[in-house]
Amino acid sequence: MKSNSLTVSSSRSREKVQVSNPFTWAKVHALVLKFRKRLPEPWQEILPVENVKDLKITLSLLTVFGALMLPFVVSFPIIVRIAYSSFHWNKKGGRV
């Protein structure tokens, strides 16, 4: 496990404290493999995470896909409300 040194000043002296990173790629890969085993058999092929490199590629593609879909997911309810209120307003007003 990697650990980084962090210099902390306390009571006029400098001490080095070892800080470990709880999120390593090996741990994340193990968690994804456990999650993959819990999926139904046909769905297990959706996550191609045989090694850490495949995991990194899959996560980056999912991140890009999520970033591209976020504006549509956020704007869709707004567009629906505008369309509904426009239709409802025309229905009350008379002519369409």
CSV table of N, CA and C in Angstrom, one decimal:
chain,number,residue,atom,x,y,z
A,1,MET,N,0.8,-1.2,0.0
A,1,MET,CA,0.0,0.0,0.0
A,1,MET,C,0.9,1.2,0.0
A,2,LYS,N,0.5,2.2,-0.8
A,2,LYS,CA,1.3,3.4,-0.8
A,2,LYS,C,0.9,4.3,0.4
A,3,SER,N,1.9,5.0,0.8
A,3,SER,CA,1.7,6.0,1.9
A,3,SER,C,2.5,7.2,1.6
A,4,ASN,N,1.9,8.3,1.9
A,4,ASN,CA,2.5,9.6,1.7
A,4,ASN,C,2.9,10.2,3.0
A,5,SER,N,4.0,10.9,3.0
A,5,SER,CA,4.4,11.6,4.2
A,5,SER,C,3.8,13.0,4.2
A,6,LEU,N,3.4,13.4,5.4
A,6,LEU,CA,2.7,14.7,5.6
A,6,LEU,C,3.4,15.4,6.8
A,7,THR,N,3.9,16.6,6.6
A,7,THR,CA,4.5,17.3,7.6
A,7,THR,C,3.5,18.1,8.4
A,8,VAL,N,3.4,17.9,9.7
A,8,VAL,CA,2.4,18.6,10.5
A,8,VAL,C,3.2,19.3,11.6
A,9,SER,N,2.8,20.6,11.8
A,9,SER,CA,3.4,21.3,12.9
A,9,SER,C,2.5,21.2,14.1
A,10,SER,N,3.1,20.8,15.2
A,10,SER,CA,2.4,20.8,16.4
A,10,SER,C,3.3,21.2,17.6
A,11,SER,N,2.9,22.1,18.3
A,11,SER,CA,3.6,22.7,19.5
A,11,SER,C,5.1,22.9,19.1
A,12,ARG,N,5.3,23.8,18.1
A,12,ARG,CA,6.6,24.3,17.7
A,12,ARG,C,7.6,23.2,17.2
A,13,SER,N,7.2,22.0,17.0
A,13,SER,CA,8.1,21.0,16.4
A,13,SER,C,7.4,20.4,15.2
A,14,ARG,N,8.2,19.9,14.3
A,14,ARG,CA,7.7,19.3,13.1
A,14,ARG,C,7.8,17.8,13.2
A,15,GLU,N,6.7,17.2,13.0
A,15,GLU,CA,6.7,15.7,13.0
A,15,GLU,C,6.2,15.2,11.7
A,16,LYS,N,6.6,14.0,11.3
A,16,LYS,CA,6.1,13.4,10.1
A,16,LYS,C,5.1,12.4,10.4
A,17,VAL,N,4.0,12.5,9.8
A,17,VAL,CA,2.9,11.6,10.0
A,17,VAL,C,2.6,10.8,8.7
A,18,GLN,N,2.5,9.5,8.8
A,18,GLN,CA,2.3,8.6,7.7
A,18,GLN,C,0.8,8.6,7.4
A,19,VAL,N,0.4,9.0,6.2
A,19,VAL,CA,-1.0,9.0,5.7
A,19,VAL,C,-1.2,8.0,4.6
A,20,SER,N,-2.1,7.1,4.8
A,20,SER,CA,-2.3,6.1,3.8
A,20,SER,C,-3.6,6.4,3.0
A,21,ASN,N,-3.6,6.0,1.8
A,21,ASN,CA,-4.7,6.3,0.9
A,21,ASN,C,-5.6,5.0,0.9
A,22,PRO,N,-6.9,5.2,1.4
A,22,PRO,CA,-7.7,4.0,1.5
A,22,PRO,C,-8.3,3.6,0.1
A,23,PHE,N,-8.2,4.4,-0.9
A,23,PHE,CA,-8.7,4.1,-2.2
A,23,PHE,C,-7.6,3.8,-3.2
A,24,THR,N,-7.2,2.6,-3.3
A,24,THR,CA,-6.2,2.2,-4.3
A,24,THR,C,-6.9,1.6,-5.4
A,25,TRP,N,-6.3,1.5,-6.6
A,25,TRP,CA,-7.0,0.9,-7.7
A,25,TRP,C,-7.2,-0.6,-7.5
A,26,ALA,N,-6.4,-1.2,-6.7
A,26,ALA,CA,-6.6,-2.7,-6.4
A,26,ALA,C,-7.8,-2.9,-5.6
A,27,LYS,N,-8.0,-2.0,-4.6
A,27,LYS,CA,-9.2,-2.1,-3.7
A,27,LYS,C,-10.5,-1.8,-4.5
A,28,VAL,N,-10.4,-0.8,-5.4
A,28,VAL,CA,-11.6,-0.4,-6.2
A,28,VAL,C,-11.9,-1.6,-7.2
A,29,HIS,N,-10.9,-2.2,-7.7
A,29,HIS,CA,-11.0,-3.3,-8.6
A,29,HIS,C,-11.7,-4.5,-7.9
A,30,ALA,N,-11.2,-4.8,-6.7
A,30,ALA,CA,-11.8,-5.9,-5.9
A,30,ALA,C,-13.3,-5.6,-5.6
A,31,LEU,N,-13.6,-4.4,-5.3
A,31,LEU,CA,-15.0,-4.0,-5.0
A,31,LEU,C,-15.9,-4.2,-6.3
A,32,VAL,N,-15.4,-3.8,-7.4
A,32,VAL,CA,-16.1,-3.9,-8.7
A,32,VAL,C,-16.3,-5.4,-9.1
A,33,LEU,N,-15.3,-6.2,-8.8
A,33,LEU,CA,-15.4,-7.6,-9.1
A,33,LEU,C,-16.5,-8.2,-8.2
A,34,LYS,N,-16.6,-7.8,-6.9
A,34,LYS,CA,-17.6,-8.3,-6.0
A,34,LYS,C,-19.0,-7.9,-6.5
A,35,PHE,N,-19.1,-6.6,-6.9
A,35,PHE,CA,-20.3,-6.1,-7.5
A,35,PHE,C,-20.7,-6.9,-8.7
A,36,ARG,N,-19.8,-7.2,-9.6
A,36,ARG,CA,-20.0,-7.9,-10.8
A,36,ARG,C,-20.5,-9.3,-10.6
A,37,LYS,N,-20.0,-10.0,-9.6
A,37,LYS,CA,-20.5,-11.3,-9.3
A,37,LYS,C,-21.9,-11.3,-8.8
A,38,ARG,N,-22.4,-10.2,-8.2
A,38,ARG,CA,-23.8,-10.2,-7.7
A,38,ARG,C,-24.8,-9.9,-8.8
A,39,LEU,N,-24.3,-9.4,-9.9
A,39,LEU,CA,-25.2,-9.1,-11.0
A,39,LEU,C,-25.7,-10.4,-11.6
A,40,PRO,N,-26.9,-10.4,-12.3
A,40,PRO,CA,-27.4,-11.6,-13.0
A,40,PRO,C,-26.4,-12.0,-14.1
A,41,GLU,N,-26.4,-13.2,-14.5
A,41,GLU,CA,-25.5,-13.8,-15.5
A,41,GLU,C,-25.4,-13.0,-16.8
A,42,PRO,N,-26.5,-12.6,-17.4
A,42,PRO,CA,-26.4,-11.9,-18.7
A,42,PRO,C,-25.8,-10.5,-18.5
A,43,TRP,N,-26.0,-9.9,-17.3
A,43,TRP,CA,-25.5,-8.5,-17.1
A,43,TRP,C,-24.0,-8.4,-16.7
A,44,GLN,N,-23.4,-9.5,-16.4
A,44,GLN,CA,-22.0,-9.5,-16.0
A,44,GLN,C,-21.1,-9.1,-17.1
A,45,GLU,N,-21.5,-9.3,-18.3
A,45,GLU,CA,-20.7,-8.9,-19.5
A,45,GLU,C,-20.7,-7.4,-19.7
A,46,ILE,N,-21.6,-6.7,-19.1
A,46,ILE,CA,-21.7,-5.2,-19.3
A,46,ILE,C,-20.4,-4.6,-18.7
A,47,LEU,N,-19.9,-5.1,-17.6
A,47,LEU,CA,-18.7,-4.5,-17.0
A,47,LEU,C,-17.4,-5.3,-17.4
A,48,PRO,N,-16.7,-4.9,-18.4
A,48,PRO,CA,-15.5,-5.6,-18.8
A,48,PRO,C,-14.3,-5.1,-17.9
A,49,VAL,N,-14.2,-5.7,-16.7
A,49,VAL,CA,-13.2,-5.3,-15.7
A,49,VAL,C,-12.3,-6.4,-15.3
A,50,GLU,N,-11.6,-7.0,-16.3
A,50,GLU,CA,-10.8,-8.2,-16.0
A,50,GLU,C,-9.5,-7.8,-15.2
A,51,ASN,N,-9.0,-6.6,-15.5
A,51,ASN,CA,-7.8,-6.1,-14.8
A,51,ASN,C,-8.0,-4.6,-14.5
A,52,VAL,N,-7.0,-4.0,-13.9
A,52,VAL,CA,-7.2,-2.6,-13.4
A,52,VAL,C,-7.2,-1.6,-14.6
A,53,LYS,N,-6.5,-2.0,-15.7
A,53,LYS,CA,-6.5,-1.1,-16.9
A,53,LYS,C,-7.9,-1.1,-17.5
A,54,ASP,N,-8.6,-2.2,-17.6
A,54,ASP,CA,-9.9,-2.2,-18.1
A,54,ASP,C,-10.9,-1.5,-17.2
A,55,LEU,N,-10.6,-1.6,-15.9
A,55,LEU,CA,-11.5,-0.8,-14.9
A,55,LEU,C,-11.3,0.7,-15.2
A,56,LYS,N,-10.1,1.2,-15.3
A,56,LYS,CA,-9.9,2.6,-15.6
A,56,LYS,C,-10.5,3.1,-16.9
A,57,ILE,N,-10.5,2.3,-17.9
A,57,ILE,CA,-11.1,2.6,-19.2
A,57,ILE,C,-12.6,2.6,-19.0
A,58,THR,N,-13.2,1.6,-18.4
A,58,THR,CA,-14.6,1.6,-18.2
A,58,THR,C,-15.1,2.8,-17.4
A,59,LEU,N,-14.4,3.1,-16.3
A,59,LEU,CA,-14.8,4.2,-15.5
A,59,LEU,C,-14.7,5.5,-16.2
A,60,SER,N,-13.7,5.7,-17.0
A,60,SER,CA,-13.6,6.9,-17.8
A,60,SER,C,-14.7,7.1,-18.8
A,61,LEU,N,-15.0,6.0,-19.5
A,61,LEU,CA,-16.1,6.0,-20.5
A,61,LEU,C,-17.5,6.3,-19.8
A,62,LEU,N,-17.7,5.7,-18.6
A,62,LEU,CA,-18.9,6.0,-17.9
A,62,LEU,C,-19.0,7.4,-17.4
A,63,THR,N,-17.8,8.0,-17.0
A,63,THR,CA,-17.8,9.4,-16.6
A,63,THR,C,-18.1,10.3,-17.8
A,64,VAL,N,-17.5,10.0,-19.0
A,64,VAL,CA,-17.8,10.8,-20.1
A,64,VAL,C,-19.3,10.7,-20.5
A,65,PHE,N,-19.8,9.5,-20.5
A,65,PHE,CA,-21.2,9.3,-20.8
A,65,PHE,C,-22.1,10.0,-19.9
A,66,GLY,N,-21.8,10.0,-18.6
A,66,GLY,CA,-22.6,10.7,-17.6
A,66,GLY,C,-22.5,12.2,-17.7
A,67,ALA,N,-21.3,12.7,-18.1
A,67,ALA,CA,-21.2,14.1,-18.3
A,67,ALA,C,-21.9,14.6,-19.5
A,68,LEU,N,-22.0,13.7,-20.5
A,68,LEU,CA,-22.8,14.1,-21.7
A,68,LEU,C,-24.3,14.0,-21.5
A,69,MET,N,-24.7,13.1,-20.7
A,69,MET,CA,-26.2,12.9,-20.4
A,69,MET,C,-26.7,13.8,-19.4
A,70,LEU,N,-25.9,14.4,-18.5
A,70,LEU,CA,-26.4,15.2,-17.4
A,70,LEU,C,-27.2,16.4,-17.9
A,71,PRO,N,-26.8,17.2,-18.9
A,71,PRO,CA,-27.6,18.3,-19.3
A,71,PRO,C,-29.0,17.9,-19.8
A,72,PHE,N,-29.1,16.7,-20.5
A,72,PHE,CA,-30.4,16.2,-20.9
A,72,PHE,C,-31.3,15.8,-19.7
A,73,VAL,N,-30.7,15.2,-18.8
A,73,VAL,CA,-31.4,14.7,-17.6
A,73,VAL,C,-31.9,15.9,-16.8
A,74,VAL,N,-31.1,16.9,-16.7
A,74,VAL,CA,-31.5,18.1,-15.9
A,74,VAL,C,-32.5,19.0,-16.7
A,75,SER,N,-32.3,19.1,-18.0
A,75,SER,CA,-33.2,20.0,-18.7
A,75,SER,C,-34.6,19.3,-19.1
A,76,PHE,N,-34.7,18.0,-19.1
A,76,PHE,CA,-35.9,17.4,-19.5
A,76,PHE,C,-37.1,17.7,-18.7
A,77,PRO,N,-37.0,17.7,-17.3
A,77,PRO,CA,-38.1,18.1,-16.5
A,77,PRO,C,-38.5,19.6,-16.7
A,78,ILE,N,-37.6,20.4,-17.0
A,78,ILE,CA,-37.9,21.8,-17.2
A,78,ILE,C,-38.6,22.0,-18.5
A,79,ILE,N,-38.2,21.3,-19.6
A,79,ILE,CA,-38.9,21.4,-20.9
A,79,ILE,C,-40.3,20.8,-20.8
A,80,VAL,N,-40.5,19.7,-20.0
A,80,VAL,CA,-41.8,19.1,-19.8
A,80,VAL,C,-42.7,20.1,-19.1
A,81,ARG,N,-42.2,20.7,-18.1
A,81,ARG,CA,-43.1,21.7,-17.3
A,81,ARG,C,-43.5,22.9,-18.2
A,82,ILE,N,-42.5,23.4,-19.0
A,82,ILE,CA,-42.8,24.5,-19.9
A,82,ILE,C,-43.9,24.1,-20.9
A,83,ALA,N,-43.7,22.9,-21.5
A,83,ALA,CA,-44.6,22.4,-22.5
A,83,ALA,C,-46.0,22.2,-21.9
A,84,TYR,N,-46.1,21.6,-20.7
A,84,TYR,CA,-47.4,21.4,-20.0
A,84,TYR,C,-48.1,22.7,-19.7
A,85,SER,N,-47.3,23.6,-19.1
A,85,SER,CA,-47.9,24.9,-18.8
A,85,SER,C,-48.4,25.7,-20.0
A,86,SER,N,-47.6,25.6,-21.1
A,86,SER,CA,-48.0,26.2,-22.4
A,86,SER,C,-49.3,25.6,-22.9
A,87,PHE,N,-49.4,24.3,-22.9
A,87,PHE,CA,-50.6,23.6,-23.3
A,87,PHE,C,-51.8,24.0,-22.4
A,88,HIS,N,-51.6,24.0,-21.1
A,88,HIS,CA,-52.6,24.2,-20.1
A,88,HIS,C,-53.1,25.7,-20.3
A,89,TRP,N,-52.2,26.6,-20.5
A,89,TRP,CA,-52.5,28.0,-20.7
A,89,TRP,C,-53.4,28.2,-22.0
A,90,ASN,N,-53.0,27.5,-23.1
A,90,ASN,CA,-53.8,27.6,-24.3
A,90,ASN,C,-55.2,27.0,-24.2
A,91,LYS,N,-55.3,26.0,-23.4
A,91,LYS,CA,-56.5,25.3,-23.2
A,91,LYS,C,-57.5,26.3,-22.4
A,92,LYS,N,-57.0,27.1,-21.5
A,92,LYS,CA,-57.9,28.0,-20.8
A,92,LYS,C,-58.2,29.2,-21.6
A,93,GLY,N,-57.3,29.7,-22.4
A,93,GLY,CA,-57.4,31.0,-23.1
A,93,GLY,C,-58.4,31.0,-24.2
A,94,GLY,N,-58.7,29.9,-24.8
A,94,GLY,CA,-59.6,29.9,-25.9
A,94,GLY,C,-59.0,29.3,-27.2
A,95,ARG,N,-58.6,30.2,-28.1
A,95,ARG,CA,-58.1,29.7,-29.4
A,95,ARG,C,-56.8,29.0,-29.3
A,96,VAL,N,-56.6,28.0,-30.1
A,96,VAL,CA,-55.4,27.3,-30.2
A,96,VAL,C,-54.9,27.3,-31.6
